[in-house]
Amino acid sequence: MKNFIDCSETEVLNILDIRNSDFVRNMMWNRDVITLSSHLSFLKKLINNDEQLYWAVFYKDRLIGSVYIDMSTKKWGMYLAESCSGFGLDIELYFLLFLKESLLLDKVYGEVKLNNIQNIVLQKIVSTCEEINEDYILFEYNLCDYFSKSKNLKEIKRDILKRI
């Protein structure tokens, strides 16, 4: 992972391309195409912001998406390029472990839009449902309970995949 504010110009443009893809936009609250100037303005606001933390995610030196956490609400999220959507569970587990071990968070929340059926199935296994409304489901992740079951992420992933 690389903090958004440390990304190169090329990486910044690649992040924007992934975020603006139809695949990602259809799962986001804001489905509008984000302009380059709006994206750069957003990145500039992150420089001195300790509440909104965003990272670019890489696999084999290739940018594949983003993860983020709002420290005030403890809501986290992620998006991946369509070609890398199969990495979702791995990225999620590593990021949740990072939130627990590096940011020392015990509990976080995530919102999943109701049209994201595949993700809802997964989240019902790795978290608890807190609230359902007309647009999304709010999930709660108790990181201490979840990661105390096993220190081995492969075991956790195997357990999750058995239940899907």
Coordinates of C-alpha atoms in Angstrom, one line a residue:
M1 CA 0.0 0.0 0.0
K2 CA 1.1 3.5 -0.7
N3 CA -0.5 6.6 0.8
F4 CA -2.3 8.6 -1.8
I5 CA -0.3 11.7 -1.0
D6 CA 2.9 9.8 -1.8
C7 CA 1.7 8.6 -5.2
S8 CA 3.5 9.7 -8.4
E9 CA 1.6 11.6 -11.1
T10 CA 1.1 8.5 -13.1
E11 CA -0.2 6.6 -10.1
V12 CA -2.6 9.5 -9.4
L13 CA -4.0 9.3 -12.9
N14 CA -4.3 5.5 -12.7
I15 CA -6.2 5.8 -9.4
L16 CA -8.6 8.2 -11.1
D17 CA -9.0 5.9 -14.1
I18 CA -9.9 2.9 -11.8
R19 CA -12.3 5.1 -9.7
N20 CA -14.0 6.4 -12.9
S21 CA -14.5 3.0 -14.5
D22 CA -18.1 1.9 -14.9
F23 CA -17.3 -1.2 -12.8
V24 CA -16.3 0.8 -9.8
R25 CA -18.7 3.8 -10.2
N26 CA -21.7 1.5 -10.2
M27 CA -20.9 0.4 -6.6
M28 CA -20.1 3.9 -5.3
W29 CA -22.3 6.4 -3.6
N30 CA -21.2 9.1 -6.0
R31 CA -21.6 7.5 -9.5
D32 CA -20.4 10.7 -11.3
V33 CA -17.3 10.7 -13.3
I34 CA -14.7 12.6 -11.3
T35 CA -12.7 15.3 -13.2
L36 CA -9.0 15.5 -12.9
S37 CA -9.2 18.9 -11.3
S38 CA -11.6 17.5 -8.6
H39 CA -9.4 14.5 -8.1
L40 CA -6.3 16.7 -7.6
S41 CA -8.2 19.0 -5.3
F42 CA -9.3 16.0 -3.2
L43 CA -5.7 14.7 -3.0
K44 CA -4.4 18.1 -1.9
K45 CA -7.0 18.1 1.0
L46 CA -5.6 14.8 2.2
I47 CA -2.1 16.2 2.9
N48 CA -2.9 17.6 6.3
N49 CA -5.9 15.4 7.0
D50 CA -5.5 12.8 9.8
E51 CA -9.2 11.8 9.6
Q52 CA -9.4 10.6 5.9
L53 CA -6.7 8.1 5.1
Y54 CA -6.4 6.7 1.6
W55 CA -3.9 4.2 0.1
A56 CA -3.2 2.9 -3.4
V57 CA -3.1 -0.9 -3.5
F58 CA -0.5 -2.6 -5.6
Y59 CA -0.1 -6.2 -6.8
K60 CA 3.2 -7.1 -8.3
D61 CA 4.0 -3.4 -8.8
R62 CA 0.8 -2.8 -10.6
L63 CA -1.8 -0.4 -9.2
I64 CA -5.1 -2.4 -8.7
G65 CA -7.2 -0.2 -6.5
S66 CA -7.6 1.7 -3.2
V67 CA -8.5 1.2 0.4
Y68 CA -9.5 3.9 2.9
I69 CA -10.7 4.6 6.4
D70 CA -12.5 7.6 7.9
M71 CA -11.0 7.8 11.4
S72 CA -13.9 9.9 12.8
T73 CA -16.6 7.4 11.8
K74 CA -14.4 4.3 11.6
K75 CA -15.9 3.5 8.2
W76 CA -13.6 1.8 5.8
G77 CA -13.9 0.8 2.1
M78 CA -12.1 -0.3 -0.9
Y79 CA -12.4 -0.5 -4.7
L80 CA -10.5 -2.6 -7.2
A81 CA -10.1 -2.5 -10.9
E82 CA -12.5 -4.9 -12.6
S83 CA -9.6 -7.1 -13.7
C84 CA -8.6 -7.6 -10.1
S85 CA -11.9 -8.1 -8.4
G86 CA -10.9 -11.6 -7.5
F87 CA -8.4 -10.2 -5.1
G88 CA -11.1 -8.6 -3.0
L89 CA -11.1 -11.0 -0.1
D90 CA -7.3 -11.0 0.2
I91 CA -7.1 -7.2 0.1
E92 CA -9.9 -6.9 2.7
L93 CA -8.3 -9.3 5.1
Y94 CA -4.9 -7.6 4.8
F95 CA -6.4 -4.1 5.2
L96 CA -8.5 -5.1 8.2
L97 CA -5.4 -6.6 9.9
F98 CA -3.5 -3.4 9.1
L99 CA -6.3 -1.4 10.7
K100 CA -6.1 -3.6 13.8
E101 CA -2.3 -3.8 14.1
S102 CA -1.0 -0.5 12.7
L103 CA -3.9 1.9 13.5
L104 CA -4.9 0.0 16.7
L105 CA -8.6 -0.1 15.8
D106 CA -10.8 -2.7 17.5
K107 CA -14.0 -2.0 15.6
V108 CA -14.7 -0.6 12.1
Y109 CA -17.7 -0.3 9.9
G110 CA -18.4 -0.7 6.2
E111 CA -21.3 0.2 3.9
V112 CA -22.2 -2.0 1.0
K113 CA -24.7 -0.9 -1.6
L114 CA -27.6 -3.3 -2.0
N115 CA -26.8 -3.9 -5.7
N116 CA -23.4 -5.4 -4.7
I117 CA -24.8 -8.9 -4.0
Q118 CA -21.4 -10.7 -4.2
N119 CA -19.9 -8.4 -1.6
I120 CA -22.9 -8.6 0.7
V121 CA -22.6 -12.4 0.7
L122 CA -18.9 -12.1 1.8
Q123 CA -19.5 -9.4 4.4
K124 CA -22.2 -11.4 6.1
I125 CA -19.5 -14.0 6.8
V126 CA -16.7 -11.7 8.0
S127 CA -18.8 -9.1 9.9
T128 CA -22.2 -8.5 11.5
C129 CA -25.0 -6.6 10.0
E130 CA -25.9 -3.5 11.9
E131 CA -28.4 -1.7 9.8
I132 CA -30.2 -2.1 6.5
N133 CA -31.8 0.8 4.6
E134 CA -33.1 1.3 1.1
D135 CA -29.6 1.9 -0.4
Y136 CA -27.1 0.0 1.7
I137 CA -26.2 -2.4 4.5
L138 CA -24.0 -1.2 7.3
F139 CA -21.7 -3.9 8.6
E140 CA -19.7 -3.9 11.8
Y141 CA -16.3 -5.6 12.0
N142 CA -15.0 -6.6 15.5
L143 CA -11.3 -6.9 14.6
C144 CA -10.1 -8.2 18.0
D145 CA -12.6 -11.1 17.9
Y146 CA -12.0 -11.8 14.2
F147 CA -8.2 -11.9 14.2
S148 CA -7.9 -13.6 17.6
K149 CA -9.3 -16.8 16.0
S150 CA -6.1 -17.3 14.0
K151 CA -2.9 -15.4 13.3
N152 CA -2.7 -17.1 9.9
L153 CA -4.5 -15.1 7.2
K154 CA -4.6 -18.2 5.0
E155 CA -6.5 -20.1 7.6
I156 CA -9.0 -17.2 8.0
K157 CA -9.4 -17.1 4.2
R158 CA -9.9 -20.8 3.9
D159 CA -12.6 -20.7 6.7
I160 CA -14.4 -17.9 4.9
L161 CA -14.3 -19.7 1.5
K162 CA -15.8 -22.8 3.1
R163 CA -18.8 -20.8 4.1
I164 CA -19.5 -19.0 0.8

